[in-house]
Amino acid sequence: MIVAGWFVVTSSYFLTLFLASWLYTWISGWPTDVHRDVSGLVLGIVMVVVPYVIGGIYAGKTGRTRMSKAALWISLVPAVMEKALILLFGSWFVVLGGSPVTLSNILMFVSAEALPYFTVPYLLTFPLSVLVTVVSAKATAVSVGKI
């Protein structure tokens, strides 16, 4: 169940990223790399909440025992791994560009070239994503009568 939950969170993460970027561009008329402070805030909020609500719904519908623990692991691993992998790939590109590898250089590169929401506050949001998943799992379990 937990490994399938990782797949649910990860696939919903990519789907949410593509849909939210497309909707942001369609609604605002700006691409996400213009006004990165605005697009980063909008996309960041969406990316912290939506994939983890979906993971919580999955945990609430499929969990039988220890639902909170399952929801914790379903969200914690993808939340930490996503940030670690983006930092790793970003540092690789910073090295290829000939710049010194610092957190500031990595974040500037990643937010400018790929993900405008990937900032220090976003890096610190993984506890919020985990909380969203656990609360969503409990709410789903209550609504389907498992608790």
mmCIF file of N, CA and C in Angstrom:
data_model
loop_
_atom_site.group_PDB
_atom_site.id
_atom_site.type_symbol
_atom_site.label_atom_id
_atom_site.label_comp_id
_atom_site.label_asym_id
_atom_site.label_seq_id
_atom_site.Cartn_x
_atom_site.Cartn_y
_atom_site.Cartn_z
ATOM 1 N N MET A 1 0.811 -1.189 0.000
ATOM 2 C CA MET A 1 0.000 0.000 0.000
ATOM 3 C C MET A 1 0.863 1.265 0.000
ATOM 4 N N ILE A 2 1.950 1.270 0.757
ATOM 5 C CA ILE A 2 2.773 2.472 0.866
ATOM 6 C C ILE A 2 3.501 2.753 -0.444
ATOM 7 N N VAL A 3 4.048 1.714 -1.073
ATOM 8 C CA VAL A 3 4.742 1.915 -2.347
ATOM 9 C C VAL A 3 3.762 2.383 -3.410
ATOM 10 N N ALA A 4 2.574 1.829 -3.439
ATOM 11 C CA ALA A 4 1.549 2.297 -4.376
ATOM 12 C C ALA A 4 1.166 3.745 -4.058
ATOM 13 N N GLY A 5 1.172 4.098 -2.791
ATOM 14 C CA GLY A 5 0.893 5.477 -2.396
ATOM 15 C C GLY A 5 1.970 6.432 -2.886
ATOM 16 N N TRP A 6 3.226 5.979 -2.891
ATOM 17 C CA TRP A 6 4.303 6.808 -3.439
ATOM 18 C C TRP A 6 4.053 7.065 -4.918
ATOM 19 N N PHE A 7 3.599 6.033 -5.622
ATOM 20 C CA PHE A 7 3.287 6.184 -7.042
ATOM 21 C C PHE A 7 2.133 7.167 -7.229
ATOM 22 N N VAL A 8 1.118 7.071 -6.374
ATOM 23 C CA VAL A 8 -0.026 7.983 -6.458
ATOM 24 C C VAL A 8 0.424 9.424 -6.236
ATOM 25 N N VAL A 9 1.200 9.668 -5.202
ATOM 26 C CA VAL A 9 1.662 11.031 -4.907
ATOM 27 C C VAL A 9 2.570 11.546 -6.022
ATOM 28 N N THR A 10 3.499 10.725 -6.485
ATOM 29 C CA THR A 10 4.442 11.164 -7.515
ATOM 30 C C THR A 10 3.746 11.434 -8.837
ATOM 31 N N SER A 11 2.872 10.550 -9.250
ATOM 32 C CA SER A 11 2.171 10.777 -10.520
ATOM 33 C C SER A 11 1.228 11.970 -10.413
ATOM 34 N N SER A 12 0.567 12.139 -9.279
ATOM 35 C CA SER A 12 -0.297 13.309 -9.121
ATOM 36 C C SER A 12 0.529 14.590 -9.018
ATOM 37 N N TYR A 13 1.772 14.484 -8.521
ATOM 38 C CA TYR A 13 2.670 15.638 -8.474
ATOM 39 C C TYR A 13 2.946 16.133 -9.896
ATOM 40 N N PHE A 14 3.339 15.223 -10.789
ATOM 41 C CA PHE A 14 3.639 15.635 -12.163
ATOM 42 C C PHE A 14 2.399 16.117 -12.888
ATOM 43 N N LEU A 15 1.287 15.437 -12.715
ATOM 44 C CA LEU A 15 0.038 15.870 -13.349
ATOM 45 C C LEU A 15 -0.372 17.248 -12.836
ATOM 46 N N THR A 16 -0.258 17.463 -11.536
ATOM 47 C CA THR A 16 -0.591 18.760 -10.942
ATOM 48 C C THR A 16 0.333 19.850 -11.456
ATOM 49 N N LEU A 17 1.623 19.551 -11.560
ATOM 50 C CA LEU A 17 2.581 20.532 -12.066
ATOM 51 C C LEU A 17 2.230 20.960 -13.486
ATOM 52 N N PHE A 18 1.956 20.001 -14.354
ATOM 53 C CA PHE A 18 1.630 20.338 -15.735
ATOM 54 C C PHE A 18 0.305 21.084 -15.833
ATOM 55 N N LEU A 19 -0.716 20.618 -15.132
ATOM 56 C CA LEU A 19 -2.023 21.282 -15.191
ATOM 57 C C LEU A 19 -1.987 22.671 -14.560
ATOM 58 N N ALA A 20 -1.317 22.796 -13.422
ATOM 59 C CA ALA A 20 -1.254 24.101 -12.751
ATOM 60 C C ALA A 20 -0.461 25.099 -13.585
ATOM 61 N N SER A 21 0.624 24.656 -14.204
ATOM 62 C CA SER A 21 1.399 25.556 -15.070
ATOM 63 C C SER A 21 0.573 25.995 -16.269
ATOM 64 N N TRP A 22 -0.123 25.053 -16.878
ATOM 65 C CA TRP A 22 -0.959 25.372 -18.030
ATOM 66 C C TRP A 22 -2.089 26.328 -17.627
ATOM 67 N N LEU A 23 -2.756 26.040 -16.515
ATOM 68 C CA LEU A 23 -3.852 26.906 -16.063
ATOM 69 C C LEU A 23 -3.344 28.298 -15.681
ATOM 70 N N TYR A 24 -2.192 28.366 -15.039
ATOM 71 C CA TYR A 24 -1.623 29.665 -14.683
ATOM 72 C C TYR A 24 -1.378 30.490 -15.943
ATOM 73 N N THR A 25 -0.775 29.875 -16.949
ATOM 74 C CA THR A 25 -0.496 30.577 -18.202
ATOM 75 C C THR A 25 -1.792 30.968 -18.904
ATOM 76 N N TRP A 26 -2.768 30.092 -18.898
ATOM 77 C CA TRP A 26 -4.038 30.356 -19.568
ATOM 78 C C TRP A 26 -4.811 31.476 -18.868
ATOM 79 N N ILE A 27 -4.860 31.453 -17.541
ATOM 80 C CA ILE A 27 -5.617 32.454 -16.789
ATOM 81 C C ILE A 27 -4.914 33.801 -16.778
ATOM 82 N N SER A 28 -3.605 33.801 -16.516
ATOM 83 C CA SER A 28 -2.883 35.067 -16.378
ATOM 84 C C SER A 28 -2.429 35.642 -17.714
ATOM 85 N N GLY A 29 -2.253 34.780 -18.692
ATOM 86 C CA GLY A 29 -1.724 35.229 -19.965
ATOM 87 C C GLY A 29 -0.210 35.365 -19.968
ATOM 88 N N TRP A 30 0.440 35.024 -18.864
ATOM 89 C CA TRP A 30 1.893 35.092 -18.742
ATOM 90 C C TRP A 30 2.456 33.683 -18.650
ATOM 91 N N PRO A 31 3.608 33.441 -19.254
ATOM 92 C CA PRO A 31 4.278 32.155 -18.988
ATOM 93 C C PRO A 31 4.803 32.144 -17.550
ATOM 94 N N THR A 32 5.111 30.980 -17.061
ATOM 95 C CA THR A 32 5.521 30.885 -15.655
ATOM 96 C C THR A 32 6.888 31.497 -15.387
ATOM 97 N N ASP A 33 7.674 31.755 -16.424
ATOM 98 C CA ASP A 33 8.985 32.360 -16.182
ATOM 99 C C ASP A 33 8.948 33.886 -16.210
ATOM 100 N N VAL A 34 7.777 34.473 -16.444
ATOM 101 C CA VAL A 34 7.594 35.923 -16.336
ATOM 102 C C VAL A 34 6.882 36.165 -15.009
ATOM 103 N N HIS A 35 7.313 37.151 -14.256
ATOM 104 C CA HIS A 35 6.760 37.416 -12.917
ATOM 105 C C HIS A 35 6.878 36.158 -12.055
ATOM 106 N N ARG A 36 8.118 35.685 -11.906
ATOM 107 C CA ARG A 36 8.350 34.439 -11.181
ATOM 108 C C ARG A 36 7.924 34.497 -9.725
ATOM 109 N N ASP A 37 7.882 35.687 -9.144
ATOM 110 C CA ASP A 37 7.427 35.773 -7.757
ATOM 111 C C ASP A 37 5.954 35.391 -7.644
ATOM 112 N N VAL A 38 5.152 35.827 -8.603
ATOM 113 C CA VAL A 38 3.717 35.503 -8.584
ATOM 114 C C VAL A 38 3.502 34.039 -8.978
ATOM 115 N N SER A 39 4.090 33.631 -10.098
ATOM 116 C CA SER A 39 3.892 32.251 -10.548
ATOM 117 C C SER A 39 4.473 31.268 -9.536
ATOM 118 N N GLY A 40 5.603 31.624 -8.926
ATOM 119 C CA GLY A 40 6.191 30.746 -7.920
ATOM 120 C C GLY A 40 5.303 30.565 -6.706
ATOM 121 N N LEU A 41 4.674 31.651 -6.275
ATOM 122 C CA LEU A 41 3.775 31.560 -5.122
ATOM 123 C C LEU A 41 2.549 30.709 -5.452
ATOM 124 N N VAL A 42 1.937 30.972 -6.594
ATOM 125 C CA VAL A 42 0.736 30.222 -6.992
ATOM 126 C C VAL A 42 1.066 28.743 -7.167
ATOM 127 N N LEU A 43 2.084 28.457 -7.969
ATOM 128 C CA LEU A 43 2.438 27.057 -8.214
ATOM 129 C C LEU A 43 2.938 26.376 -6.944
ATOM 130 N N GLY A 44 3.678 27.097 -6.114
ATOM 131 C CA GLY A 44 4.176 26.517 -4.870
ATOM 132 C C GLY A 44 3.056 26.068 -3.948
ATOM 133 N N ILE A 45 2.047 26.918 -3.793
ATOM 134 C CA ILE A 45 0.912 26.551 -2.935
ATOM 135 C C ILE A 45 0.195 25.324 -3.487
ATOM 136 N N VAL A 46 -0.014 25.326 -4.786
ATOM 137 C CA VAL A 46 -0.693 24.191 -5.413
ATOM 138 C C VAL A 46 0.126 22.909 -5.249
ATOM 139 N N MET A 47 1.439 23.011 -5.424
ATOM 140 C CA MET A 47 2.291 21.823 -5.364
ATOM 141 C C MET A 47 2.476 21.298 -3.933
ATOM 142 N N VAL A 48 2.311 22.146 -2.954
ATOM 143 C CA VAL A 48 2.409 21.699 -1.561
ATOM 144 C C VAL A 48 1.134 20.984 -1.133
ATOM 145 N N VAL A 49 0.004 21.348 -1.734
ATOM 146 C CA VAL A 49 -1.281 20.839 -1.254
ATOM 147 C C VAL A 49 -1.867 19.725 -2.121
ATOM 148 N N VAL A 50 -2.051 19.957 -3.399
ATOM 149 C CA VAL A 50 -2.868 19.064 -4.236
ATOM 150 C C VAL A 50 -2.347 17.620 -4.305
ATOM 151 N N PRO A 51 -1.078 17.372 -4.638
ATOM 152 C CA PRO A 51 -0.647 15.962 -4.707
ATOM 153 C C PRO A 51 -0.785 15.227 -3.368
ATOM 154 N N TYR A 52 -0.636 15.962 -2.290
ATOM 155 C CA TYR A 52 -0.684 15.334 -0.969
ATOM 156 C C TYR A 52 -2.118 15.135 -0.486
ATOM 157 N N VAL A 53 -3.041 15.946 -0.944
ATOM 158 C CA VAL A 53 -4.462 15.676 -0.681
ATOM 159 C C VAL A 53 -4.864 14.396 -1.405
ATOM 160 N N ILE A 54 -4.415 14.259 -2.646
ATOM 161 C CA ILE A 54 -4.712 13.039 -3.413
ATOM 162 C C ILE A 54 -4.091 11.819 -2.722
ATOM 163 N N GLY A 55 -2.867 11.951 -2.240
ATOM 164 C CA GLY A 55 -2.240 10.861 -1.487
ATOM 165 C C GLY A 55 -3.000 10.543 -0.210
ATOM 166 N N GLY A 56 -3.513 11.569 0.459
ATOM 167 C CA GLY A 56 -4.315 11.354 1.669
ATOM 168 C C GLY A 56 -5.621 10.649 1.373
ATOM 169 N N ILE A 57 -6.252 11.019 0.275
ATOM 170 C CA ILE A 57 -7.494 10.336 -0.130
ATOM 171 C C ILE A 57 -7.207 8.865 -0.409
ATOM 172 N N TYR A 58 -6.100 8.614 -1.107
ATOM 173 C CA TYR A 58 -5.712 7.222 -1.376
ATOM 174 C C TYR A 58 -5.495 6.457 -0.062
ATOM 175 N N ALA A 59 -4.758 7.054 0.860
ATOM 176 C CA ALA A 59 -4.483 6.387 2.138
ATOM 177 C C ALA A 59 -5.773 6.165 2.921
ATOM 178 N N GLY A 60 -6.679 7.136 2.894
ATOM 179 C CA GLY A 60 -7.930 7.006 3.631
ATOM 180 C C GLY A 60 -8.849 5.950 3.067
ATOM 181 N N LYS A 61 -8.817 5.760 1.750
ATOM 182 C CA LYS A 61 -9.687 4.762 1.123
ATOM 183 C C LYS A 61 -9.109 3.353 1.180
ATOM 184 N N THR A 62 -7.773 3.234 1.158
ATOM 185 C CA THR A 62 -7.180 1.896 1.120
ATOM 186 C C THR A 62 -6.653 1.427 2.461
ATOM 187 N N GLY A 63 -6.423 2.332 3.392
ATOM 188 C CA GLY A 63 -5.856 1.955 4.684
ATOM 189 C C GLY A 63 -6.845 1.229 5.556
ATOM 190 N N ARG A 64 -6.367 0.209 6.218
ATOM 191 C CA ARG A 64 -7.225 -0.531 7.116
ATOM 192 C C ARG A 64 -6.782 -0.324 8.566
ATOM 193 N N THR A 65 -5.498 -0.404 8.796
ATOM 194 C CA THR A 65 -4.964 -0.182 10.134
ATOM 195 C C THR A 65 -3.810 0.794 10.044
ATOM 196 N N ARG A 66 -3.571 1.479 11.131
ATOM 197 C CA ARG A 66 -2.471 2.443 11.204
ATOM 198 C C ARG A 66 -2.469 3.416 10.024
ATOM 199 N N MET A 67 -3.619 3.984 9.770
ATOM 200 C CA MET A 67 -3.783 4.868 8.626
ATOM 201 C C MET A 67 -2.896 6.102 8.725
ATOM 202 N N SER A 68 -2.762 6.660 9.915
ATOM 203 C CA SER A 68 -1.923 7.846 10.080
ATOM 204 C C SER A 68 -0.468 7.539 9.774
ATOM 205 N N LYS A 69 -0.005 6.377 10.205
ATOM 206 C CA LYS A 69 1.379 5.993 9.932
ATOM 207 C C LYS A 69 1.584 5.762 8.434
ATOM 208 N N ALA A 70 0.632 5.121 7.789
ATOM 209 C CA ALA A 70 0.729 4.895 6.346
ATOM 210 C C ALA A 70 0.704 6.225 5.597
ATOM 211 N N ALA A 71 -0.173 7.130 5.993
ATOM 212 C CA ALA A 71 -0.248 8.447 5.342
ATOM 213 C C ALA A 71 1.044 9.227 5.549
ATOM 214 N N LEU A 72 1.629 9.087 6.720
ATOM 215 C CA LEU A 72 2.911 9.741 6.991
ATOM 216 C C LEU A 72 3.976 9.264 6.006
ATOM 217 N N TRP A 73 4.113 7.946 5.838
ATOM 218 C CA TRP A 73 5.141 7.410 4.947
ATOM 219 C C TRP A 73 4.808 7.635 3.482
ATOM 220 N N ILE A 74 3.519 7.623 3.153
ATOM 221 C CA ILE A 74 3.112 7.890 1.769
ATOM 222 C C ILE A 74 3.522 9.291 1.349
ATOM 223 N N SER A 75 3.505 10.232 2.280
ATOM 224 C CA SER A 75 3.830 11.619 1.923
ATOM 225 C C SER A 75 5.270 12.001 2.225
ATOM 226 N N LEU A 76 5.852 11.478 3.276
ATOM 227 C CA LEU A 76 7.183 11.907 3.695
ATOM 228 C C LEU A 76 8.261 11.559 2.666
ATOM 229 N N VAL A 77 8.250 10.347 2.191
ATOM 230 C CA VAL A 77 9.291 9.918 1.250
ATOM 231 C C VAL A 77 9.231 10.723 -0.053
ATOM 232 N N PRO A 78 8.078 10.855 -0.712
ATOM 233 C CA PRO A 78 8.068 11.664 -1.939
ATOM 234 C C PRO A 78 8.403 13.138 -1.690
ATOM 235 N N ALA A 79 7.953 13.699 -0.579
ATOM 236 C CA ALA A 79 8.222 15.115 -0.300
ATOM 237 C C ALA A 79 9.712 15.376 -0.136
ATOM 238 N N VAL A 80 10.389 14.518 0.583
ATOM 239 C CA VAL A 80 11.830 14.695 0.799
ATOM 240 C C VAL A 80 12.606 14.347 -0.469
ATOM 241 N N MET A 81 12.246 13.251 -1.119
ATOM 242 C CA MET A 81 12.978 12.823 -2.315
ATOM 243 C C MET A 81 12.828 13.822 -3.461
ATOM 244 N N GLU A 82 11.663 14.412 -3.617
ATOM 245 C CA GLU A 82 11.463 15.404 -4.675
ATOM 246 C C GLU A 82 12.435 16.562 -4.503
ATOM 247 N N LYS A 83 12.519 17.059 -3.300
ATOM 248 C CA LYS A 83 13.409 18.195 -3.040
ATOM 249 C C LYS A 83 14.875 17.799 -3.191
ATOM 250 N N ALA A 84 15.237 16.622 -2.710
ATOM 251 C CA ALA A 84 16.620 16.160 -2.814
ATOM 252 C C ALA A 84 17.029 15.938 -4.271
ATOM 253 N N LEU A 85 16.155 15.326 -5.061
ATOM 254 C CA LEU A 85 16.487 15.080 -6.464
ATOM 255 C C LEU A 85 16.598 16.370 -7.264
ATOM 256 N N ILE A 86 15.712 17.318 -7.018
ATOM 257 C CA ILE A 86 15.800 18.597 -7.726
ATOM 258 C C ILE A 86 17.084 19.320 -7.346
ATOM 259 N N LEU A 87 17.451 19.297 -6.068
ATOM 260 C CA LEU A 87 18.716 19.910 -5.653
ATOM 261 C C LEU A 87 19.912 19.204 -6.290
ATOM 262 N N LEU A 88 19.845 17.887 -6.390
ATOM 263 C CA LEU A 88 20.932 17.136 -7.001
ATOM 264 C C LEU A 88 21.081 17.482 -8.482
ATOM 265 N N PHE A 89 19.975 17.450 -9.215
ATOM 266 C CA PHE A 89 20.032 17.801 -10.639
ATOM 267 C C PHE A 89 20.439 19.258 -10.830
ATOM 268 N N GLY A 90 19.927 20.140 -9.994
ATOM 269 C CA GLY A 90 20.296 21.552 -10.075
ATOM 270 C C GLY A 90 21.774 21.761 -9.836
ATOM 271 N N SER A 91 22.333 21.047 -8.854
ATOM 272 C CA SER A 91 23.766 21.192 -8.579
ATOM 273 C C SER A 91 24.599 20.665 -9.744
ATOM 274 N N TRP A 92 24.126 19.631 -10.399
ATOM 275 C CA TRP A 92 24.815 19.093 -11.559
ATOM 276 C C TRP A 92 24.881 20.139 -12.679
ATOM 277 N N PHE A 93 23.775 20.808 -12.935
ATOM 278 C CA PHE A 93 23.755 21.844 -13.965
ATOM 279 C C PHE A 93 24.577 23.064 -13.561
ATOM 280 N N VAL A 94 24.599 23.385 -12.278
ATOM 281 C CA VAL A 94 25.426 24.501 -11.815
ATOM 282 C C VAL A 94 26.903 24.177 -12.037
ATOM 283 N N VAL A 95 27.297 22.944 -11.757
ATOM 284 C CA VAL A 95 28.676 22.522 -11.999
ATOM 285 C C VAL A 95 28.995 22.598 -13.491
ATOM 286 N N LEU A 96 28.079 22.115 -14.323
ATOM 287 C CA LEU A 96 28.298 22.170 -15.771
ATOM 288 C C LEU A 96 28.415 23.606 -16.274
ATOM 289 N N GLY A 97 27.747 24.531 -15.608
ATOM 290 C CA GLY A 97 27.822 25.937 -15.988
ATOM 291 C C GLY A 97 29.074 26.630 -15.484
ATOM 292 N N GLY A 98 29.848 25.976 -14.664
ATOM 293 C CA GLY A 98 31.097 26.539 -14.174
ATOM 294 C C GLY A 98 30.961 27.421 -12.951
ATOM 295 N N SER A 99 29.802 27.452 -12.338
ATOM 296 C CA SER A 99 29.600 28.257 -11.129
ATOM 297 C C SER A 99 29.894 27.418 -9.893
ATOM 298 N N PRO A 100 30.211 28.077 -8.771
ATOM 299 C CA PRO A 100 30.400 27.317 -7.530
ATOM 300 C C PRO A 100 29.062 26.739 -7.047
ATOM 301 N N VAL A 101 29.128 25.574 -6.479
ATOM 302 C CA VAL A 101 27.913 24.905 -6.014
ATOM 303 C C VAL A 101 27.572 25.413 -4.622
ATOM 304 N N THR A 102 26.617 26.323 -4.575
ATOM 305 C CA THR A 102 26.066 26.812 -3.311
ATOM 306 C C THR A 102 24.560 26.671 -3.386
ATOM 307 N N LEU A 103 23.914 26.642 -2.244
ATOM 308 C CA LEU A 103 22.456 26.539 -2.236
ATOM 309 C C LEU A 103 21.837 27.701 -2.998
ATOM 310 N N SER A 104 22.386 28.876 -2.843
ATOM 311 C CA SER A 104 21.875 30.050 -3.543
ATOM 312 C C SER A 104 21.974 29.878 -5.058
ATOM 313 N N ASN A 105 23.107 29.415 -5.552
ATOM 314 C CA ASN A 105 23.274 29.212 -6.990
ATOM 315 C C ASN A 105 22.338 28.126 -7.523
ATOM 316 N N ILE A 106 22.187 27.059 -6.758
ATOM 317 C CA ILE A 106 21.297 25.974 -7.187
ATOM 318 C C ILE A 106 19.858 26.468 -7.249
ATOM 319 N N LEU A 107 19.401 27.157 -6.201
ATOM 320 C CA LEU A 107 18.016 27.644 -6.180
ATOM 321 C C LEU A 107 17.771 28.669 -7.274
ATOM 322 N N MET A 108 18.741 29.551 -7.521
ATOM 323 C CA MET A 108 18.576 30.535 -8.593
ATOM 324 C C MET A 108 18.464 29.844 -9.946
ATOM 325 N N PHE A 109 19.309 28.840 -10.178
ATOM 326 C CA PHE A 109 19.259 28.127 -11.454
ATOM 327 C C PHE A 109 17.929 27.400 -11.631
ATOM 328 N N VAL A 110 17.541 26.621 -10.637
ATOM 329 C CA VAL A 110 16.323 25.806 -10.754
ATOM 330 C C VAL A 110 15.091 26.691 -10.892
ATOM 331 N N SER A 111 14.993 27.743 -10.081
ATOM 332 C CA SER A 111 13.801 28.592 -10.157
ATOM 333 C C SER A 111 13.771 29.415 -11.440
ATOM 334 N N ALA A 112 14.923 29.759 -11.988
ATOM 335 C CA ALA A 112 14.951 30.538 -13.228
ATOM 336 C C ALA A 112 14.718 29.666 -14.457
ATOM 337 N N GLU A 113 15.225 28.449 -14.448
ATOM 338 C CA GLU A 113 15.193 27.620 -15.645
ATOM 339 C C GLU A 113 14.047 26.616 -15.691
ATOM 340 N N ALA A 114 13.539 26.213 -14.551
ATOM 341 C CA ALA A 114 12.580 25.116 -14.588
ATOM 342 C C ALA A 114 11.368 25.311 -13.680
ATOM 343 N N LEU A 115 11.601 25.542 -12.402
ATOM 344 C CA LEU A 115 10.516 25.530 -11.427
ATOM 345 C C LEU A 115 10.516 26.834 -10.637
ATOM 346 N N PRO A 116 9.667 27.797 -10.989
ATOM 347 C CA PRO A 116 9.703 29.094 -10.307
ATOM 348 C C PRO A 116 9.337 29.022 -8.830
ATOM 349 N N TYR A 117 8.693 27.957 -8.404
ATOM 350 C CA TYR A 117 8.288 27.839 -6.999
ATOM 351 C C TYR A 117 9.377 27.217 -6.132
ATOM 352 N N PHE A 118 10.455 26.735 -6.715
ATOM 353 C CA PHE A 118 11.483 26.035 -5.950
ATOM 354 C C PHE A 118 12.381 27.049 -5.255
ATOM 355 N N THR A 119 11.987 27.435 -4.049
ATOM 356 C CA THR A 119 12.667 28.450 -3.253
ATOM 357 C C THR A 119 12.918 27.883 -1.851
ATOM 358 N N VAL A 120 13.596 28.660 -1.017
ATOM 359 C CA VAL A 120 13.857 28.216 0.357
ATOM 360 C C VAL A 120 12.546 27.948 1.112
ATOM 361 N N PRO A 121 11.541 28.840 1.041
ATOM 362 C CA PRO A 121 10.288 28.502 1.734
ATOM 363 C C PRO A 121 9.670 27.193 1.242
ATOM 364 N N TYR A 122 9.750 26.928 -0.057
ATOM 365 C CA TYR A 122 9.212 25.673 -0.580
ATOM 366 C C TYR A 122 9.986 24.480 -0.014
ATOM 367 N N LEU A 123 11.299 24.624 0.133
ATOM 368 C CA LEU A 123 12.091 23.534 0.696
ATOM 369 C C LEU A 123 11.661 23.203 2.121
ATOM 370 N N LEU A 124 11.167 24.190 2.832
ATOM 371 C CA LEU A 124 10.780 23.991 4.234
ATOM 372 C C LEU A 124 9.335 23.538 4.408
ATOM 373 N N THR A 125 8.608 23.316 3.311
ATOM 374 C CA THR A 125 7.186 22.983 3.412
ATOM 375 C C THR A 125 6.889 21.501 3.530
ATOM 376 N N PHE A 126 7.903 20.638 3.516
ATOM 377 C CA PHE A 126 7.570 19.215 3.556
ATOM 378 C C PHE A 126 6.777 18.808 4.801
ATOM 379 N N PRO A 127 6.969 19.435 5.976
ATOM 380 C CA PRO A 127 6.087 19.052 7.090
ATOM 381 C C PRO A 127 4.621 19.405 6.817
ATOM 382 N N LEU A 128 4.398 20.506 6.119
ATOM 383 C CA LEU A 128 3.026 20.889 5.781
ATOM 384 C C LEU A 128 2.403 19.870 4.830
ATOM 385 N N SER A 129 3.180 19.408 3.860
ATOM 386 C CA SER A 129 2.667 18.392 2.927
ATOM 387 C C SER A 129 2.302 17.109 3.659
ATOM 388 N N VAL A 130 3.129 16.717 4.609
ATOM 389 C CA VAL A 130 2.850 15.511 5.394
ATOM 390 C C VAL A 130 1.575 15.704 6.212
ATOM 391 N N LEU A 131 1.429 16.858 6.830
ATOM 392 C CA LEU A 131 0.220 17.157 7.611
ATOM 393 C C LEU A 131 -1.026 17.127 6.731
ATOM 394 N N VAL A 132 -0.935 17.696 5.548
ATOM 395 C CA VAL A 132 -2.064 17.693 4.606
ATOM 396 C C VAL A 132 -2.465 16.261 4.277
ATOM 397 N N THR A 133 -1.494 15.388 4.073
ATOM 398 C CA THR A 133 -1.792 13.995 3.740
ATOM 399 C C THR A 133 -2.467 13.273 4.902
ATOM 400 N N VAL A 134 -1.945 13.453 6.095
ATOM 401 C CA VAL A 134 -2.513 12.772 7.265
ATOM 402 C C VAL A 134 -3.937 13.258 7.528
ATOM 403 N N VAL A 135 -4.153 14.562 7.461
ATOM 404 C CA VAL A 135 -5.500 15.116 7.694
ATOM 405 C C VAL A 135 -6.464 14.643 6.603
ATOM 406 N N SER A 136 -6.008 14.636 5.360
ATOM 407 C CA SER A 136 -6.864 14.163 4.255
ATOM 408 C C SER A 136 -7.208 12.687 4.412
ATOM 409 N N ALA A 137 -6.246 11.885 4.844
ATOM 410 C CA ALA A 137 -6.503 10.455 5.049
ATOM 411 C C ALA A 137 -7.547 10.239 6.135
ATOM 412 N N LYS A 138 -7.406 10.967 7.246
ATOM 413 C CA LYS A 138 -8.377 10.818 8.336
ATOM 414 C C LYS A 138 -9.768 11.296 7.910
ATOM 415 N N ALA A 139 -9.825 12.414 7.191
ATOM 416 C CA ALA A 139 -11.116 12.933 6.734
ATOM 417 C C ALA A 139 -11.774 11.968 5.751
ATOM 418 N N THR A 140 -10.985 11.380 4.877
ATOM 419 C CA THR A 140 -11.527 10.417 3.923
ATOM 420 C C THR A 140 -12.014 9.165 4.634
ATOM 421 N N ALA A 141 -11.245 8.697 5.595
ATOM 422 C CA ALA A 141 -11.646 7.510 6.346
ATOM 423 C C ALA A 141 -12.939 7.736 7.101
ATOM 424 N N VAL A 142 -13.089 8.925 7.667
ATOM 425 C CA VAL A 142 -14.322 9.250 8.383
ATOM 426 C C VAL A 142 -15.493 9.293 7.399
ATOM 427 N N SER A 143 -15.279 9.877 6.226
ATOM 428 C CA SER A 143 -16.387 10.018 5.275
ATOM 429 C C SER A 143 -16.820 8.687 4.660
ATOM 430 N N VAL A 144 -15.896 7.722 4.560
ATOM 431 C CA VAL A 144 -16.284 6.414 4.021
ATOM 432 C C VAL A 144 -16.612 5.422 5.118
ATOM 433 N N GLY A 145 -16.569 5.863 6.378
ATOM 434 C CA GLY A 145 -16.997 5.020 7.497
ATOM 435 C C GLY A 145 -15.973 4.047 8.007
ATOM 436 N N LYS A 146 -14.684 4.300 7.779
ATOM 437 C CA LYS A 146 -13.655 3.403 8.292
ATOM 438 C C LYS A 146 -13.268 3.720 9.724
ATOM 439 N N ILE A 147 -13.588 4.931 10.172
ATOM 440 C CA ILE A 147 -13.262 5.295 11.560
ATOM 441 C C ILE A 147 -14.548 5.491 12.313
#
